[in-house]
XYZ file of C-alpha atoms in Angstrom:
265
model
C 38.450 191.526 3.326
C 36.783 188.504 1.637
C 34.284 186.236 3.365
C 36.698 183.336 2.874
C 39.427 185.210 4.733
C 37.074 185.933 7.684
C 35.921 182.311 7.851
C 39.514 180.863 7.734
C 40.678 183.462 10.346
C 37.937 182.728 12.886
C 37.790 178.895 12.355
C 41.566 178.715 12.853
C 41.380 181.070 15.808
C 38.447 179.332 17.450
C 39.806 175.846 16.886
C 43.395 176.523 17.898
C 42.603 178.723 20.869
C 40.040 176.303 22.322
C 42.447 173.382 22.030
C 45.389 175.250 23.430
C 43.343 176.792 26.258
C 42.064 173.301 27.166
C 45.654 172.060 27.140
C 46.770 174.789 29.566
C 43.614 174.222 31.662
C 44.447 170.525 31.970
C 47.825 171.358 33.476
C 46.158 172.929 36.484
C 45.958 170.818 39.655
C 42.889 168.561 39.763
C 41.097 170.487 42.515
C 41.373 173.737 40.596
C 40.058 172.185 37.401
C 37.049 170.857 39.289
C 36.326 174.316 40.656
C 36.756 176.255 37.398
C 35.181 173.909 34.841
C 31.492 174.418 36.021
C 32.011 178.127 35.637
C 33.220 177.684 32.075
C 30.177 175.493 31.356
C 27.814 178.183 32.709
C 29.428 180.926 30.574
C 29.337 178.669 27.501
C 25.598 177.995 28.048
C 24.880 181.728 27.978
C 26.993 182.311 24.879
C 25.254 179.487 22.983
C 21.746 180.574 23.976
C 22.536 184.218 23.092
C 24.036 183.355 19.703
C 21.052 181.232 18.786
C 18.209 183.382 20.120
C 19.563 186.895 19.652
C 21.647 186.416 16.506
C 21.036 183.391 14.303
C 17.272 182.904 14.528
C 16.325 186.609 14.145
C 18.629 186.923 11.089
C 17.093 183.815 9.555
C 13.561 185.058 10.052
C 14.474 188.532 8.740
C 16.041 186.985 5.629
C 13.023 184.883 4.631
C 10.310 187.298 5.732
C 7.706 186.855 8.401
C 5.403 184.982 6.032
C 7.993 182.177 5.610
C 8.923 181.582 9.282
C 7.274 178.138 9.175
C 10.172 176.899 7.085
C 12.662 178.281 9.557
C 10.790 176.475 12.383
C 10.949 173.236 10.384
C 14.741 173.645 9.821
C 15.182 174.400 13.519
C 13.222 171.286 14.597
C 14.902 169.099 11.990
C 18.292 170.193 13.173
C 17.515 169.383 16.806
C 16.343 165.870 15.752
C 19.486 165.302 13.653
C 21.737 166.320 16.529
C 19.777 164.091 18.842
C 20.380 161.095 16.572
C 24.072 161.940 16.151
C 24.589 162.062 19.896
C 22.739 158.795 20.305
C 25.277 157.290 17.886
C 28.099 158.679 20.075
C 29.416 160.655 17.072
C 28.886 163.883 18.930
C 29.542 164.144 22.668
C 29.771 167.289 24.788
C 31.259 168.013 28.190
C 30.413 164.758 29.969
C 33.230 162.529 28.540
C 34.477 161.763 32.055
C 31.433 159.599 32.823
C 31.948 156.637 30.505
C 30.217 153.467 31.681
C 32.982 150.910 31.932
C 32.042 147.518 33.420
C 34.634 145.057 34.709
C 34.805 141.749 32.867
C 34.758 138.409 34.472
C 38.212 136.834 34.652
C 37.018 133.837 32.634
C 35.748 135.837 29.643
C 37.815 137.068 26.732
C 36.246 140.519 26.570
C 38.279 143.710 26.085
C 40.414 144.890 28.969
C 39.932 148.300 30.626
C 43.003 149.569 28.784
C 41.562 148.397 25.448
C 38.243 149.985 26.090
C 39.949 153.270 27.120
C 42.019 153.194 23.898
C 38.889 152.559 21.852
C 37.155 155.441 23.614
C 40.063 157.716 22.757
C 39.836 156.822 19.076
C 36.042 157.353 19.066
C 36.525 160.795 20.656
C 38.917 161.864 17.893
C 36.492 160.703 15.150
C 33.500 162.308 16.767
C 35.350 165.560 17.564
C 36.613 165.831 14.008
C 33.077 165.429 12.627
C 31.707 167.896 15.149
C 34.324 170.584 14.417
C 33.866 170.179 10.641
C 30.178 170.851 11.155
C 30.973 173.863 13.318
C 33.043 175.269 10.502
C 30.137 174.932 8.054
C 27.817 176.708 10.539
C 30.315 179.563 11.071
C 30.624 179.942 7.264
C 26.790 180.170 6.990
C 26.837 182.974 9.617
C 29.633 184.899 7.866
C 27.945 184.593 4.451
C 24.919 186.317 6.037
C 26.755 189.047 8.011
C 30.355 189.451 9.252
C 29.254 190.497 12.650
C 26.846 187.518 12.960
C 29.835 185.290 11.936
C 31.976 186.781 14.707
C 29.198 186.166 17.267
C 28.807 182.545 16.130
C 32.571 181.967 16.300
C 32.690 183.335 19.907
C 29.869 180.994 20.864
C 31.635 177.997 19.272
C 34.831 178.978 21.051
C 33.066 179.260 24.395
C 31.528 175.809 24.330
C 34.585 174.169 22.824
C 36.806 174.790 25.861
C 34.957 172.564 28.373
C 34.474 169.966 25.647
C 38.166 169.926 24.705
C 39.092 169.523 28.365
C 36.924 166.385 28.446
C 38.470 165.154 25.156
C 41.977 165.530 26.495
C 41.146 163.681 29.624
C 39.831 160.724 27.595
C 42.952 160.739 25.304
C 45.237 160.670 28.319
C 43.219 157.938 29.922
C 43.465 155.982 26.653
C 47.253 155.769 27.145
C 48.435 158.651 25.037
C 51.324 160.858 26.122
C 50.477 164.452 27.020
C 52.253 165.771 23.868
C 50.538 163.328 21.550
C 47.135 164.003 23.108
C 47.594 167.810 22.768
C 48.713 167.455 19.120
C 45.904 165.174 18.024
C 43.311 167.318 19.825
C 44.641 170.435 18.091
C 44.492 168.756 14.666
C 40.878 167.613 15.185
C 39.995 171.126 16.370
C 41.352 172.540 13.147
C 38.984 170.419 11.021
C 36.640 173.343 11.486
C 38.729 175.129 8.864
C 37.895 172.488 6.334
C 34.204 172.821 7.171
C 34.399 176.551 6.928
C 36.023 176.488 3.416
C 33.547 173.909 2.173
C 30.674 175.941 3.647
C 31.743 179.151 1.905
C 31.748 177.563 -1.568
C 28.853 175.139 -1.087
C 26.510 177.625 0.679
C 27.646 180.574 -1.437
C 26.322 178.807 -4.556
C 22.879 178.332 -3.036
C 22.556 181.658 -1.208
C 18.796 181.408 -0.971
C 19.168 178.484 1.484
C 21.385 180.432 3.888
C 18.530 181.313 6.307
C 17.764 177.667 6.749
C 21.469 176.942 7.354
C 21.405 179.627 10.039
C 18.396 177.878 11.622
C 20.262 174.612 11.646
C 23.235 176.352 13.278
C 20.887 177.778 15.889
C 19.467 174.291 16.506
C 23.029 173.036 17.113
C 23.684 175.753 19.706
C 20.310 175.237 21.445
C 20.701 171.445 21.564
C 24.185 171.628 23.122
C 23.058 174.192 25.663
C 19.745 172.612 26.667
C 20.518 168.872 26.253
C 24.233 168.723 27.300
C 25.181 171.673 29.400
C 22.153 172.694 31.443
C 21.480 169.224 32.902
C 25.031 169.167 34.195
C 24.499 172.549 35.927
C 21.402 171.212 37.706
C 23.537 168.716 39.560
C 24.319 171.466 41.991
C 21.197 172.653 43.748
C 22.542 174.945 46.505
C 21.661 178.642 46.365
C 25.277 179.837 45.955
C 25.882 177.642 42.920
C 22.544 178.621 41.373
C 23.376 182.347 41.712
C 26.886 181.835 40.288
C 25.475 179.902 37.354
C 22.781 182.514 36.610
C 25.350 185.329 36.699
C 27.765 183.486 34.403
C 25.030 182.475 31.943
C 23.929 186.140 31.906
C 27.498 187.288 31.239
C 27.662 184.839 28.304
C 24.361 186.203 26.911
C 25.484 189.810 27.498
C 28.787 189.250 25.643
C 26.910 187.973 22.565
C 24.302 190.809 22.837
C 26.845 193.631 22.933
C 29.101 192.014 20.346
C 26.132 191.670 17.998
C 24.630 195.158 18.786
C 27.978 196.762 17.986
C 27.413 195.872 14.372
């Protein structure tokens, strides 16, 4: 099968399944969602770390040769800085959408109401999520252009961290006044923008194949940034021994899934 077919298959699968799974998850009672979501975040953290450190970075270094690893390091560092700036601009947000800072306005001012701010937040989420998923598609394409099994590993990692993010996105859309059906549909459509990114990535990166290792390094920086900057700080909010053990086990399971998927190549 062609690389384009693989990329379309896994970007459609990853995008659609993460959005639909989040939709089903949101239908659970609130107390169950609060119990399950931290476990999903722990698993996603392990999958992202495993994909970056066991799959993407080793392949990038192997492709350029040990004498050119400095360039891979620069691409990795540059990617982390770019994602830091993007998150600062609120174009890319992960997992903590339920903690928006909304301040009440004085009755004598003409500032936006809570409902208007919630609606604006919902629109911003859709824009940011569409951009984020398009970039995910490009990164998945870079992995598939290098190796089909590496592409599968990357798609699994994207799927794993998308579920908790999509749950947060849906919560914001519903809070912004959307009906459940409209929120689910718009969230699904923004998830499928990864297909556009994947197709563009196949043709754009395929024409400059010598730069693929650096694209892999940028993909790795994305995974590392999300895991270390967004997910792990949330896990540290629980400091009891039981939670720590559960988090460690689930992170290890995420890493193990990536390891065995990749080693089966």
